[in-house]
CSV table of C-alpha atoms in Angstrom, one decimal:
chain,number,residue,atom,x,y,z
A,299,MET,CA,0.7,-15.2,9.4
A,300,ALA,CA,-2.3,-16.4,11.3
A,301,THR,CA,-4.2,-17.3,8.1
A,302,PRO,CA,-2.8,-20.2,6.1
A,303,ILE,CA,-2.5,-18.9,2.5
A,304,PRO,CA,-1.9,-21.4,-0.3
A,305,LEU,CA,0.8,-20.4,-2.8
A,306,PRO,CA,0.6,-20.6,-6.6
A,307,GLU,CA,2.7,-23.3,-8.1
A,308,GLY,CA,6.4,-22.4,-8.4
A,309,TYR,CA,6.2,-19.7,-5.6
A,310,ASP,CA,7.8,-19.6,-2.2
A,311,ARG,CA,7.7,-17.2,0.8
A,312,ILE,CA,9.5,-15.9,3.8
A,313,GLN,CA,7.9,-14.3,6.8
A,314,ARG,CA,9.4,-11.6,8.9
A,315,GLY,CA,8.0,-9.1,11.4
A,316,GLY,CA,4.4,-9.7,10.4
A,317,PHE,CA,5.0,-9.5,6.7
A,318,SER,CA,5.0,-12.3,4.2
A,319,LEU,CA,7.1,-11.9,1.0
A,320,ILE,CA,5.8,-14.2,-1.8
A,321,ALA,CA,7.7,-14.6,-5.0
A,322,PRO,CA,8.6,-17.1,-7.7
A,323,GLN,CA,11.3,-19.4,-6.3
A,324,ASP,CA,14.0,-18.1,-8.7
A,325,LEU,CA,13.3,-14.5,-7.7
A,326,LEU,CA,12.8,-14.7,-4.0
A,327,GLY,CA,16.4,-14.3,-3.0
A,328,ASP,CA,16.8,-11.3,-5.3
A,329,LEU,CA,13.8,-9.6,-3.7
A,330,ILE,CA,15.1,-10.3,-0.2
A,331,GLU,CA,18.5,-8.8,-1.2
A,332,ALA,CA,16.6,-5.7,-2.5
A,333,GLY,CA,14.9,-5.4,1.0
A,334,LEU,CA,11.4,-6.0,-0.3
A,335,HIS,CA,10.5,-8.1,2.7
A,336,HIS,CA,9.6,-4.8,4.4
A,337,PRO,CA,7.2,-2.1,3.1
A,338,ASP,CA,9.7,0.7,3.7
A,339,ALA,CA,11.6,-0.5,0.6
A,340,TRP,CA,8.5,-0.1,-1.5
A,341,GLU,CA,8.1,3.6,-0.7
A,342,PRO,CA,9.1,6.2,-3.4
A,343,THR,CA,11.6,7.9,-1.0
A,344,ALA,CA,13.5,4.6,-0.6
A,345,ALA,CA,13.0,3.1,-4.0
A,346,GLY,CA,13.2,5.9,-6.5
A,347,SER,CA,11.0,8.3,-8.4
A,348,PRO,CA,7.2,7.7,-8.3
A,349,SER,CA,4.8,8.0,-11.2
A,350,GLU,CA,1.8,10.3,-10.9
A,351,PRO,CA,0.3,10.1,-7.4
A,352,GLY,CA,-2.9,8.3,-6.7
A,353,ARG,CA,-4.3,4.8,-6.5
A,354,GLY,CA,-2.2,3.8,-9.6
A,355,ALA,CA,1.1,5.3,-8.4
A,356,THR,CA,4.1,3.1,-9.1
A,357,VAL,CA,7.9,3.2,-8.6
A,358,THR,CA,10.5,1.4,-10.7
A,359,ILE,CA,13.6,-0.1,-9.2
A,360,GLN,CA,16.5,-2.3,-10.3
A,361,THR,CA,17.3,-5.2,-8.0
A,362,PRO,CA,20.8,-6.4,-7.1
A,363,GLY,CA,20.2,-9.2,-9.7
A,364,ARG,CA,19.6,-6.4,-12.3
A,365,ARG,CA,15.9,-7.0,-12.7
A,366,ARG,CA,13.8,-4.0,-13.5
A,367,LEU,CA,10.7,-4.2,-11.3
A,368,VAL,CA,7.6,-1.9,-11.0
A,369,LEU,CA,6.4,-1.6,-7.4
A,370,LYS,CA,2.9,-0.7,-6.4
A,371,LYS,CA,0.9,-0.5,-3.2
A,372,LEU,CA,-2.5,-2.1,-3.7
A,373,ARG,CA,-5.4,0.3,-2.9
A,374,ARG,CA,-9.1,0.1,-3.1
A,375,GLY,CA,-10.9,2.4,-5.5
A,376,GLY,CA,-14.5,3.8,-5.6
A,377,LEU,CA,-16.7,4.2,-2.5
A,378,ALA,CA,-15.0,1.3,-0.6
A,379,GLY,CA,-11.6,3.1,-1.0
A,380,ARG,CA,-12.9,6.0,1.0
A,381,PHE,CA,-13.2,3.9,4.1
A,382,ARG,CA,-10.6,1.2,3.9
A,383,LYS,CA,-8.2,2.6,1.2
A,384,ASP,CA,-5.4,0.0,1.4
A,385,ARG,CA,-7.1,-2.8,3.4
A,386,PHE,CA,-8.9,-5.7,1.9
A,387,LEU,CA,-11.2,-8.2,3.5
A,388,GLY,CA,-9.5,-11.6,3.0
A,389,TYR,CA,-6.5,-12.3,0.8
A,390,ARG,CA,-8.1,-13.7,-2.3
A,391,ARG,CA,-8.3,-10.5,-4.3
A,392,ILE,CA,-4.7,-9.6,-3.4
A,393,MET,CA,-3.4,-13.1,-4.3
A,394,ALA,CA,-5.3,-13.0,-7.7
A,395,ASN,CA,-2.6,-10.4,-8.8
A,396,LEU,CA,-0.3,-13.4,-9.0
A,397,THR,CA,-2.6,-16.0,-10.6
A,398,LEU,CA,-4.7,-13.9,-13.0
A,399,PRO,CA,-1.7,-13.0,-15.3
A,400,VAL,CA,-0.9,-16.7,-15.7
A,401,GLU,CA,-4.5,-17.4,-16.8
A,402,LEU,CA,-4.4,-14.4,-19.2
A,403,ALA,CA,-1.1,-15.7,-20.7
A,404,GLY,CA,-2.8,-19.0,-21.3
A,405,ARG,CA,-5.5,-17.1,-23.3
A,406,GLY,CA,-2.9,-15.2,-25.4
A,407,ILE,CA,-3.3,-11.9,-23.5
A,408,ALA,CA,-0.1,-9.9,-22.8
A,409,THR,CA,0.3,-8.3,-19.4
A,410,ALA,CA,3.0,-7.5,-16.8
A,411,GLU,CA,4.6,-10.6,-15.3
A,412,PRO,CA,4.2,-10.8,-11.5
A,413,ALA,CA,7.5,-10.8,-9.7
A,414,GLY,CA,6.5,-10.8,-6.0
A,415,LEU,CA,3.9,-9.8,-3.4
A,416,LEU,CA,4.3,-8.5,0.1
A,417,LEU,CA,1.4,-9.3,2.3
A,418,GLN,CA,0.4,-8.2,5.8
A,419,GLU,CA,-2.5,-9.6,7.8
A,420,GLY,CA,-4.1,-7.2,10.3
A,421,SER,CA,-7.0,-7.5,12.6
A,422,SER,CA,-10.4,-8.8,11.7
A,423,GLY,CA,-9.1,-10.6,8.6
A,424,LEU,CA,-8.0,-7.4,6.9
A,425,PHE,CA,-4.9,-7.6,4.6
A,426,ARG,CA,-2.6,-5.1,2.9
A,427,GLY,CA,-0.6,-5.9,-0.2
A,428,TRP,CA,2.3,-4.5,-2.2
A,429,LEU,CA,2.8,-5.9,-5.8
A,430,ALA,CA,6.0,-6.2,-7.9
A,431,THR,CA,5.8,-6.9,-11.6
A,432,ARG,CA,8.5,-7.1,-14.2
A,433,GLU,CA,8.9,-3.9,-16.3
A,434,ILE,CA,7.6,-4.3,-19.8
A,435,GLU,CA,10.6,-3.4,-21.9
A,436,ASN,CA,10.6,-0.7,-24.5
A,437,ALA,CA,6.9,0.1,-23.7
A,438,THR,CA,5.1,3.2,-22.6
A,439,ASP,CA,1.5,3.7,-21.6
A,440,ALA,CA,-0.9,4.6,-24.4
A,441,SER,CA,-1.6,8.1,-23.1
A,442,THR,CA,2.1,9.0,-23.2
A,443,TRP,CA,2.5,7.3,-26.5
A,444,LEU,CA,-0.3,9.3,-28.0
A,445,ALA,CA,1.2,12.5,-26.7
A,446,THR,CA,4.7,11.8,-28.2
A,447,THR,CA,4.1,9.7,-31.3
A,448,GLY,CA,4.2,12.6,-33.7
A,449,ASN,CA,1.4,11.0,-35.8
A,450,SER,CA,-2.3,11.8,-35.8
A,451,GLY,CA,-5.5,10.6,-37.3
A,452,PRO,CA,-8.7,8.8,-36.3
A,453,ASP,CA,-7.1,5.3,-36.9
A,454,LEU,CA,-4.1,5.9,-34.7
A,455,LEU,CA,-5.5,3.8,-31.9
A,456,ASP,CA,-6.7,1.0,-34.1
A,457,PRO,CA,-4.1,-1.6,-32.8
A,458,VAL,CA,-4.9,-0.7,-29.2
A,459,LEU,CA,-8.7,-1.1,-29.8
A,460,ARG,CA,-8.1,-4.4,-31.5
A,461,PHE,CA,-6.2,-5.5,-28.4
A,462,VAL,CA,-9.1,-4.3,-26.2
A,463,ARG,CA,-11.4,-6.4,-28.3
A,464,SER,CA,-9.2,-9.4,-27.7
A,465,ILE,CA,-9.2,-9.0,-23.9
A,466,HIS,CA,-13.0,-8.7,-23.9
A,467,ASP,CA,-13.3,-11.8,-26.1
A,468,ALA,CA,-11.0,-13.6,-23.6
A,469,GLY,CA,-13.4,-12.7,-20.8
A,470,LEU,CA,-11.3,-10.1,-19.0
A,471,HIS,CA,-13.3,-7.6,-17.1
A,472,HIS,CA,-10.9,-4.8,-16.1
A,473,ARG,CA,-12.4,-2.6,-13.5
A,474,ASP,CA,-10.7,0.6,-14.7
A,475,LEU,CA,-9.6,0.3,-18.3
A,476,ASN,CA,-8.0,3.5,-19.4
A,477,LEU,CA,-5.1,4.7,-21.6
A,478,GLY,CA,-2.7,4.6,-18.6
A,479,ASN,CA,-3.4,0.8,-18.1
A,480,LEU,CA,-2.6,-0.1,-21.7
A,481,MET,CA,1.1,-0.4,-22.5
A,482,VAL,CA,2.2,0.2,-26.1
A,483,ARG,CA,5.5,-1.1,-27.6
A,484,PRO,CA,6.2,1.2,-30.6
A,485,LEU,CA,8.4,0.1,-33.6
A,486,PRO,CA,11.0,2.4,-35.1
A,487,ASP,CA,8.7,3.1,-38.1
A,488,GLY,CA,6.0,4.3,-35.8
A,489,ARG,CA,3.8,1.3,-36.0
A,490,VAL,CA,2.6,-0.5,-32.9
A,491,GLY,CA,4.6,-3.7,-32.2
A,492,GLY,CA,2.5,-4.9,-29.3
A,493,VAL,CA,0.0,-3.9,-26.6
A,494,ALA,CA,-0.3,-5.2,-23.0
A,495,VAL,CA,-2.8,-4.6,-20.2
A,496,ILE,CA,-1.6,-3.8,-16.7
A,497,ASP,CA,-3.1,-2.9,-13.2
A,498,LEU,CA,-5.2,-6.0,-12.9
A,499,ASP,CA,-6.1,-5.6,-9.2
A,500,GLY,CA,-9.8,-6.4,-8.9
A,501,ALA,CA,-10.1,-7.7,-12.5
A,502,ARG,CA,-11.8,-11.0,-13.1
A,503,LEU,CA,-12.5,-13.5,-15.9
A,504,LEU,CA,-16.0,-13.9,-17.1
A,505,GLU,CA,-17.5,-16.9,-19.0
A,506,ARG,CA,-19.3,-14.4,-21.2
A,507,PHE,CA,-18.5,-10.8,-21.7
A,508,PRO,CA,-21.9,-9.0,-22.2
A,509,PHE,CA,-22.4,-6.2,-24.7
A,510,ARG,CA,-23.2,-3.7,-21.9
A,511,LEU,CA,-19.8,-4.2,-20.2
A,512,ARG,CA,-18.1,-3.8,-23.6
A,513,LEU,CA,-19.7,-0.4,-24.1
A,514,LEU,CA,-18.9,0.6,-20.5
A,515,SER,CA,-15.3,-0.4,-21.0
A,516,LEU,CA,-14.9,1.6,-24.3
A,517,TRP,CA,-16.6,4.6,-22.6
A,518,ARG,CA,-14.1,4.6,-19.8
A,519,LEU,CA,-11.3,4.3,-22.3
A,520,GLU,CA,-12.6,7.3,-24.3
A,521,ARG,CA,-13.2,9.3,-21.1
A,522,SER,CA,-9.5,8.9,-20.2
A,523,MET,CA,-8.5,10.2,-23.6
A,524,VAL,CA,-10.8,13.2,-23.4
A,525,LYS,CA,-9.6,14.0,-19.9
A,526,ARG,CA,-6.0,14.0,-21.2
A,527,PHE,CA,-6.3,15.6,-24.7
A,528,GLY,CA,-9.7,17.2,-25.0
A,529,ARG,CA,-12.7,16.2,-27.2
A,530,ASP,CA,-10.7,15.3,-30.3
A,531,GLY,CA,-7.0,15.4,-29.3
A,532,PRO,CA,-4.5,13.6,-31.6
A,533,LEU,CA,-7.2,11.5,-33.2
A,534,GLY,CA,-9.0,14.5,-34.8
A,535,ALA,CA,-12.7,14.8,-35.6
A,536,GLY,CA,-14.8,11.7,-36.4
A,537,TYR,CA,-12.6,9.3,-34.4
A,538,ARG,CA,-15.6,7.5,-32.9
A,539,ARG,CA,-16.5,5.9,-36.3
A,540,SER,CA,-12.9,4.6,-36.5
A,541,TRP,CA,-13.0,3.3,-33.0
A,542,ALA,CA,-16.2,1.3,-33.6
A,543,ALA,CA,-14.8,-0.1,-36.9
A,544,ALA,CA,-11.5,-1.1,-35.3
A,545,TYR,CA,-13.1,-2.8,-32.3
A,546,ALA,CA,-15.7,-4.6,-34.4
A,547,ALA,CA,-13.3,-5.7,-37.1
A,548,GLY,CA,-14.1,-9.2,-38.3
A,549,ASP,CA,-17.7,-9.2,-37.0
A,550,GLU,CA,-20.3,-10.5,-39.3
A,551,ILE,CA,-23.0,-7.9,-40.2
């Protein structure tokens, strides 16, 4: 690549045909064997069955080393996405997909572990990227979990909301926090065994997470629920009071 790109500690890369495959040193050989040094291998027709189409579309594969990986092409959202879609000015935002999860883990926040990144540098300093993360075992997104849990009630999402509070307290500003970006690991008795946040592209860590951003994040989360289930859905009437109580648990009045 024309631009020298520093690697995170413990990572290595190979460069072939204008593409640079970057991965942890113990995974690079497995990713090469899976053909992930070229974007064709990341396409749903080659790799497997995709998730719902759109900016967040993913595909899951099993590598020759029997690792389950989730593959995703990085795309821009919002107004900028209408013009440049999958192209980013500079490499820093793309590379943050490898470094941010490490910082979050240090703050006690669960997320998908990065497994590799395919990077292509184009003209005028524009880059494209494809991200691989390890599949979070025995987990499903919160939207699917709500639809299939068989339980209902305004406190059903309390563990998820407490997790959202923890990522806000840790300073994580997720650009598009919704039910599809929160992974739930259910226990056999129906309780939630753990929650993780995914799709960190464009996310950033703040020194202080202002109240306005907390409200906006919760509003986006609620909007994703209403879009999927309607006004009340599986939580029933009066869920907003439960949401506020779960999120604010432990606060002094």
